[in-house]
PDB file of C-alpha atoms and ligand atoms in Angstrom:
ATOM      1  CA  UNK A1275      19.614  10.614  27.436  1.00 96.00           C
ATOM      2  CA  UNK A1276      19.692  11.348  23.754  1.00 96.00           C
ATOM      3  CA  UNK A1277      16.449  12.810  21.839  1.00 96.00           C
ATOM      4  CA  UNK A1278      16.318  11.014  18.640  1.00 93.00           C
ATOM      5  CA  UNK A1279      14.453  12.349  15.548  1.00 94.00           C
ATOM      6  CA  UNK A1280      12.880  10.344  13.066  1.00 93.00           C
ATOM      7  CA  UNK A1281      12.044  12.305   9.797  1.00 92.00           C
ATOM      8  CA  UNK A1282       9.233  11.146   7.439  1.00 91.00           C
ATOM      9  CA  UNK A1283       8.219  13.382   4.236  1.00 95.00           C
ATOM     10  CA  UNK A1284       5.405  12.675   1.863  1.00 98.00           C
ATOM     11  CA  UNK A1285       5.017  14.421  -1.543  1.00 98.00           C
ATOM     12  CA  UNK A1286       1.584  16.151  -1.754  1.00 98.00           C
ATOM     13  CA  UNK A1287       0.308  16.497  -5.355  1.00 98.00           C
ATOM     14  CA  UNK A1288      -2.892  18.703  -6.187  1.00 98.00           C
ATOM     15  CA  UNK A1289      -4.352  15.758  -7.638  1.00 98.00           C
ATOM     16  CA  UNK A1290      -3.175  13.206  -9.887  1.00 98.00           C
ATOM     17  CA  UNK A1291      -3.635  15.723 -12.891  1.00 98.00           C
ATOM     18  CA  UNK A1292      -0.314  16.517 -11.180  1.00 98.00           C
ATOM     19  CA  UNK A1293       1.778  12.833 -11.440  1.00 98.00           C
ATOM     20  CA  UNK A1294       4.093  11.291 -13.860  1.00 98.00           C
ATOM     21  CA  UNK A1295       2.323   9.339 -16.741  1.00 98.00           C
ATOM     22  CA  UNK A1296       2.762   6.049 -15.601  1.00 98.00           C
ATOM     23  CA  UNK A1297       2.288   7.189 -11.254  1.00 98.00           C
ATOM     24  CA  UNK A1298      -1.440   7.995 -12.941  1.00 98.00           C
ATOM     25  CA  UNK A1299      -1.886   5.403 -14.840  1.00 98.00           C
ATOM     26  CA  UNK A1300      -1.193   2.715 -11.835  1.00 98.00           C
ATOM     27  CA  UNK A1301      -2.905   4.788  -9.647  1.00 98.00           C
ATOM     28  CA  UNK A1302      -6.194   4.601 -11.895  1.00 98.00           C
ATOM     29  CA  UNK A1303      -5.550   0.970 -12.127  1.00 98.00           C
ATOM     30  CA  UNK A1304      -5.819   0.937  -8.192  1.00 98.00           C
ATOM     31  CA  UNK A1305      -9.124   2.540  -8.699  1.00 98.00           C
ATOM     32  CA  UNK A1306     -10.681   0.408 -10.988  1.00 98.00           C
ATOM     33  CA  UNK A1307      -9.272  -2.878  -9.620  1.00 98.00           C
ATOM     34  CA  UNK A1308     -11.361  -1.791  -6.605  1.00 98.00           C
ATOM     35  CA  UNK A1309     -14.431  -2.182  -8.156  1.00 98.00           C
ATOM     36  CA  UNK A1310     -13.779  -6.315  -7.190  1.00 98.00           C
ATOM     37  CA  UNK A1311     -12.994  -6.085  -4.212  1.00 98.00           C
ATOM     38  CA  UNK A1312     -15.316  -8.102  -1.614  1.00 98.00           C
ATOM     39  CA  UNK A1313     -16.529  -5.559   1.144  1.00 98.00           C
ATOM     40  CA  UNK A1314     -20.479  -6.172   1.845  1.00 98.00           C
ATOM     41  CA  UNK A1315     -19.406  -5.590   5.450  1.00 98.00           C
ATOM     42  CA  UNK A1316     -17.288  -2.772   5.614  1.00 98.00           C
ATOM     43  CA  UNK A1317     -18.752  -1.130   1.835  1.00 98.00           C
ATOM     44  CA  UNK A1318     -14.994   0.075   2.053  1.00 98.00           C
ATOM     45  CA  UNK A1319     -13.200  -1.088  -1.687  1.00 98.00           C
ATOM     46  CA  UNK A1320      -9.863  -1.245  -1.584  1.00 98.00           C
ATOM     47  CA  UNK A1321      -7.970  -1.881  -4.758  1.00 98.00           C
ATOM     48  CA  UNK A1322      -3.861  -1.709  -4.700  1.00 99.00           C
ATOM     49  CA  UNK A1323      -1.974  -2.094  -8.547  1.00 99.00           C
ATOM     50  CA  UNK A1324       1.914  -2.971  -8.040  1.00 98.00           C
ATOM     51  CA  UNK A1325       4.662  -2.211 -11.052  1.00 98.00           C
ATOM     52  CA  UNK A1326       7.425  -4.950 -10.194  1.00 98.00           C
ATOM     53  CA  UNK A1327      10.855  -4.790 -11.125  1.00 98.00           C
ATOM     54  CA  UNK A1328      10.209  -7.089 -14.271  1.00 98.00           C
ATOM     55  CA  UNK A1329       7.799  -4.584 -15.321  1.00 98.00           C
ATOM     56  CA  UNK A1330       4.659  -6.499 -14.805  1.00 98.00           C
ATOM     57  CA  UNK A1331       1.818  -5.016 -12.846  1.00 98.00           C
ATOM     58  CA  UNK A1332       0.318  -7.249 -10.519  1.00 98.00           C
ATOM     59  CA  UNK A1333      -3.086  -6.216  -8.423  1.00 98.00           C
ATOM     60  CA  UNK A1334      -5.332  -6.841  -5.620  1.00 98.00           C
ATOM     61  CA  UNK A1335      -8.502  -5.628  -3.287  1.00 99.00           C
ATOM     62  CA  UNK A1336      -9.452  -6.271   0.341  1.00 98.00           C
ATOM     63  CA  UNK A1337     -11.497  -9.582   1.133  1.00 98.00           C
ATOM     64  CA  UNK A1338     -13.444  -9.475   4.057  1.00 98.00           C
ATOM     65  CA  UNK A1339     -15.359 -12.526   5.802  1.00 98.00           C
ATOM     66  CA  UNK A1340     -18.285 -12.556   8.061  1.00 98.00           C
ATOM     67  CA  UNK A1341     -15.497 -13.992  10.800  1.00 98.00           C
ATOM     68  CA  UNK A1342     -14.106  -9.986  10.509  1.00 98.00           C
ATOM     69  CA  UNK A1343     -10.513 -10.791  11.787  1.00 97.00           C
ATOM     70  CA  UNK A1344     -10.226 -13.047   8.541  1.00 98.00           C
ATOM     71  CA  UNK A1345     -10.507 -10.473   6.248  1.00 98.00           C
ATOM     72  CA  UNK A1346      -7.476  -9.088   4.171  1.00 98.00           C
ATOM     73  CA  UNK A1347      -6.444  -5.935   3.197  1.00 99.00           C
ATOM     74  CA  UNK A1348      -6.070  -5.075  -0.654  1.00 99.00           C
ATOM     75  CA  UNK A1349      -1.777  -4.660   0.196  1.00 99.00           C
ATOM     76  CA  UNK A1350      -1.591  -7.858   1.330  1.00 98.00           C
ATOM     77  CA  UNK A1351      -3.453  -9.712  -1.037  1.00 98.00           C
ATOM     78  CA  UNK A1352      -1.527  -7.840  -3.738  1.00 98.00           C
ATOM     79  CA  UNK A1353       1.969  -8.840  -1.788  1.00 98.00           C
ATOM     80  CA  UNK A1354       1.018 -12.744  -1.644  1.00 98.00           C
ATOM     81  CA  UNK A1355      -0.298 -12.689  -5.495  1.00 98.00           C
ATOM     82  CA  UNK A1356       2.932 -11.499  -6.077  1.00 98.00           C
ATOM     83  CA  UNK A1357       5.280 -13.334  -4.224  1.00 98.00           C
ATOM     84  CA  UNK A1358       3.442 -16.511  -5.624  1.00 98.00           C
ATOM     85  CA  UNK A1359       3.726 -15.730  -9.205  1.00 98.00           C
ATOM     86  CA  UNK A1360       6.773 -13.890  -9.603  1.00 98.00           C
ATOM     87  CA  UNK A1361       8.770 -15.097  -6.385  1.00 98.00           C
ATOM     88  CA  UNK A1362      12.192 -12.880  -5.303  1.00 97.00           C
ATOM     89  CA  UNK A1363      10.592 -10.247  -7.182  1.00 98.00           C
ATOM     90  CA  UNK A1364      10.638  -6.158  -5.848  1.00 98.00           C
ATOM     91  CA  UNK A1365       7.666  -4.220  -6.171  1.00 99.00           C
ATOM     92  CA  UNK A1366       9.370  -0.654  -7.517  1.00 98.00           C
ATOM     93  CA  UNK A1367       5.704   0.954  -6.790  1.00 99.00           C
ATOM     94  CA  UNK A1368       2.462   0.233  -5.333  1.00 99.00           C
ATOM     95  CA  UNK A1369      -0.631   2.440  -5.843  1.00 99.00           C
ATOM     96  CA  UNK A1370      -3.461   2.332  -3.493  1.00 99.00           C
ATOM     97  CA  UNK A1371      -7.384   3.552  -4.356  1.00 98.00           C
ATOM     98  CA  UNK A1372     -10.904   3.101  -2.720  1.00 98.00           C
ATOM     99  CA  UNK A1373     -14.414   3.383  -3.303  1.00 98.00           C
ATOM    100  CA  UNK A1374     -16.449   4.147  -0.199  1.00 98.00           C
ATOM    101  CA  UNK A1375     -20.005   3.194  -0.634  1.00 96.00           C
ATOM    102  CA  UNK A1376     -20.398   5.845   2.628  1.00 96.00           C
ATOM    103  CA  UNK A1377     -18.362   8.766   1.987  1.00 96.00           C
ATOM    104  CA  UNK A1378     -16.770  10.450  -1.164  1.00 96.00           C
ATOM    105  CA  UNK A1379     -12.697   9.120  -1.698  1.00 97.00           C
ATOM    106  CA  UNK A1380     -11.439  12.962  -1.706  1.00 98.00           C
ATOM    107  CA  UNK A1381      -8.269  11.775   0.019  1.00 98.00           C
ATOM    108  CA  UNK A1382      -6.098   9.555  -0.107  1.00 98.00           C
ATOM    109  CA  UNK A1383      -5.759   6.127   2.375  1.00 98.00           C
ATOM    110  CA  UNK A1384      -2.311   5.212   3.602  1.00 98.00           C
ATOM    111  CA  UNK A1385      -1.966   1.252   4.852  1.00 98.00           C
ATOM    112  CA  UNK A1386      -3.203  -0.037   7.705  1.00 98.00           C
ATOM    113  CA  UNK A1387      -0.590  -1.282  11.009  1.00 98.00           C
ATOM    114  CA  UNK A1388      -0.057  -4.530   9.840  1.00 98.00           C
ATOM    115  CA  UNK A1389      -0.037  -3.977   5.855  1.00 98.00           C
ATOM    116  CA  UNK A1390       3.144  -1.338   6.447  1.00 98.00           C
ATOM    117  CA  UNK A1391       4.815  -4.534   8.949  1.00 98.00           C
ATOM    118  CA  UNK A1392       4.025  -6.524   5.254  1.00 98.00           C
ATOM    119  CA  UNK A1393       5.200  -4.027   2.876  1.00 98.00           C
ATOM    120  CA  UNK A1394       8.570  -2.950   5.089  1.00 98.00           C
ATOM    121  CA  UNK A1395       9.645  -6.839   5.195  1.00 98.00           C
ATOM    122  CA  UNK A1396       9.062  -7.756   1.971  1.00 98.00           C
ATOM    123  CA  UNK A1397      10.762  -4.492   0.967  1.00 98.00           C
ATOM    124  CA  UNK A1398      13.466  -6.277   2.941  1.00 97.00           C
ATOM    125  CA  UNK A1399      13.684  -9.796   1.730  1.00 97.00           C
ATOM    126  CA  UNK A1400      13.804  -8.272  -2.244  1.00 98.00           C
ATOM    127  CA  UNK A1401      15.877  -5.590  -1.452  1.00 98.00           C
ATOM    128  CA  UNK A1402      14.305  -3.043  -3.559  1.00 98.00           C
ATOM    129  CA  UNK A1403      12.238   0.046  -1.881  1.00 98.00           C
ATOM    130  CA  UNK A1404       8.297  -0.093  -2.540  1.00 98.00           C
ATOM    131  CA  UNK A1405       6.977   3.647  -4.072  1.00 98.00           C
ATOM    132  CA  UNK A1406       3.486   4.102  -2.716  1.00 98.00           C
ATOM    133  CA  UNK A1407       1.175   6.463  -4.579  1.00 99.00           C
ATOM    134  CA  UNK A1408      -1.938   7.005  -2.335  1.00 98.00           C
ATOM    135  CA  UNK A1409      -5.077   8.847  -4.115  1.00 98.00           C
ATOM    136  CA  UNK A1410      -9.022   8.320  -3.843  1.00 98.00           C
ATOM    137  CA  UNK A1411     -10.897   8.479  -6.775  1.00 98.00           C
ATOM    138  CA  UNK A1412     -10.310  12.641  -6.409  1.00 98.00           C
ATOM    139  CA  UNK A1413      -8.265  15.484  -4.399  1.00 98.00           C
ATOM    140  CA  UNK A1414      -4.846  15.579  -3.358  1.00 98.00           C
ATOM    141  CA  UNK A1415      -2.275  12.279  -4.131  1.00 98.00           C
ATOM    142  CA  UNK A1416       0.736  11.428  -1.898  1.00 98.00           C
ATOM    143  CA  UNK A1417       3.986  10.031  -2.815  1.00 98.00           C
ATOM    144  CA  UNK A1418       6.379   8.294  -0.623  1.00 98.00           C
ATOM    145  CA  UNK A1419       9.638   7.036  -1.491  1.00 98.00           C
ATOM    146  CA  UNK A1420       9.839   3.942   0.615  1.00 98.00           C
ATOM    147  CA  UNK A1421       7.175   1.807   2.412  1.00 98.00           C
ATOM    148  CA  UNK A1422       9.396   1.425   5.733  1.00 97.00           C
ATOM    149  CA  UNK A1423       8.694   5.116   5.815  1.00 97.00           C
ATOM    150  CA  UNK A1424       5.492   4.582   7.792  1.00 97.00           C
ATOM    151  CA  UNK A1425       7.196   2.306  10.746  1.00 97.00           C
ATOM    152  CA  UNK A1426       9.834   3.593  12.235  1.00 96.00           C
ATOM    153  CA  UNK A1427      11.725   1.121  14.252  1.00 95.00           C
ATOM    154  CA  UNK A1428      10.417  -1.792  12.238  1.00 95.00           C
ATOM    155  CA  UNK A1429      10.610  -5.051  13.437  1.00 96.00           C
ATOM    156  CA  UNK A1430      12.754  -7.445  11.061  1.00 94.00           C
ATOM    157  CA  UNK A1431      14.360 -10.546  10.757  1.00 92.00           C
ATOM    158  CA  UNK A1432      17.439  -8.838  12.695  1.00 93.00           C
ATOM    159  CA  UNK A1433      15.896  -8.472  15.612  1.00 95.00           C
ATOM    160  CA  UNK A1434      15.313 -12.285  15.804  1.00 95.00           C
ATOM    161  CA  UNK A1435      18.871 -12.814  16.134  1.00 94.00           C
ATOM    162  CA  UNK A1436      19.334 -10.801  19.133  1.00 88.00           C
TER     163      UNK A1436
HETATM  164  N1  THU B1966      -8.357  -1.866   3.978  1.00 68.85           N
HETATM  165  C1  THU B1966      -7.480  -2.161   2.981  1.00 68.85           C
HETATM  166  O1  THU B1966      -7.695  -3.104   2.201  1.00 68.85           O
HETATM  167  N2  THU B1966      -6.368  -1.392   2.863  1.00 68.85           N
HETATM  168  C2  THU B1966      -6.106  -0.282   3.599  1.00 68.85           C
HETATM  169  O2  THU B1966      -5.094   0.373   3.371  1.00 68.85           O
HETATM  170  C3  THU B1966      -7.034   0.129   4.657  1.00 68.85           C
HETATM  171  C4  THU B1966      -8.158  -0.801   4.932  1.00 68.85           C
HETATM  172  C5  THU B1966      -9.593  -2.662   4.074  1.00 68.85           C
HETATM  173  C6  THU B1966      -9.713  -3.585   5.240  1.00 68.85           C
HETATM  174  C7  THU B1966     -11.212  -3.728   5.364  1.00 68.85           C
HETATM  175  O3  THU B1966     -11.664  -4.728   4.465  1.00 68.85           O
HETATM  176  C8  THU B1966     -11.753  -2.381   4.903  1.00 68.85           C
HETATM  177  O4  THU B1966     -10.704  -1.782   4.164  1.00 68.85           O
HETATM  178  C9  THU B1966     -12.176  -1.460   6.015  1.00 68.85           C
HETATM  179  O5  THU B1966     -11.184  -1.351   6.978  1.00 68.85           O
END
């Protein structure tokens, strides 16, 4: 038997005071983008801001349905928008916010089970890593380098082969 280690790291900044000009500025575009997100049931806004590699910034925000498995997450919605308008495009970074109409957004959200499946195969299929930038509307922001990051032993395309 061999013990193997998977490493994971995640920058912690203070707050975004703290990031790169344009890590804020995506990041507060997360934020405000949330503000349209439909979540009468949950009252949990999402909103995610993408820069792609042709330097356009493409958006999106959870959209939840009174059938509850139906609903989408902000990621995902943001993935599909892009993929549709600006297919074979990479997203070089994605920045995720939320407004909670129950609780304060004093730290920062990382994507659900099935969002980090979406982001690690279409970081996959463009070739081109996916930056997150994770912050609620205050306290501490986290960066991580790639979205696969967050699933070790990801399932992909390979594995349909074997
Ligand atoms: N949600 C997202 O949109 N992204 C996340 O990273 C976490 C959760 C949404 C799904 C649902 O509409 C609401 O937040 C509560 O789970």
């Amino acid at each position: 038997m061999q013990l193997k280690e998977v490493q994971f790291s995640v920058e912690v900044y203070t707050s975004a005071a703290e990031l790169a000009d344009e890590d804020a500025a995506l990041l507060a575009t997360a934020s405000d983008i949330a503000k349209v997100a439909y979540a009468p049931y949950s009252n949990f806004f999402v909103g995610a801001a993408a820069k792609l590699a042709n330097g356009i910034v493409v958006s999106g925000t959870n959209q939840e349905n009174a059938a509850y498995p139906a609903g989408i997450c902000a990621e995902r919605t943001l993935m599909s928008a892009a993929a549709t308008q600006y297919p074979g495009i990479g997203i070089k970074t994605m920045a995720i916010s939320y407004h909670n109409k129950n609780g304060e957004s004093t730290k920062p959200i990382s994507p659900c089970g099935v969002c980090r499946q979406v982001l690690a195969e279409f970081e996959e299929r463009t070739a081109q890593s996916i930056r997150l930038v994770l912050g609620g509307l205050s306290g501490e922001v986290y960066i991580i380098q790639t979205a696969k990051a967050l699933l070790p032993l990801t399932f992909t395309s390979d594995d349909l082969k074997r």
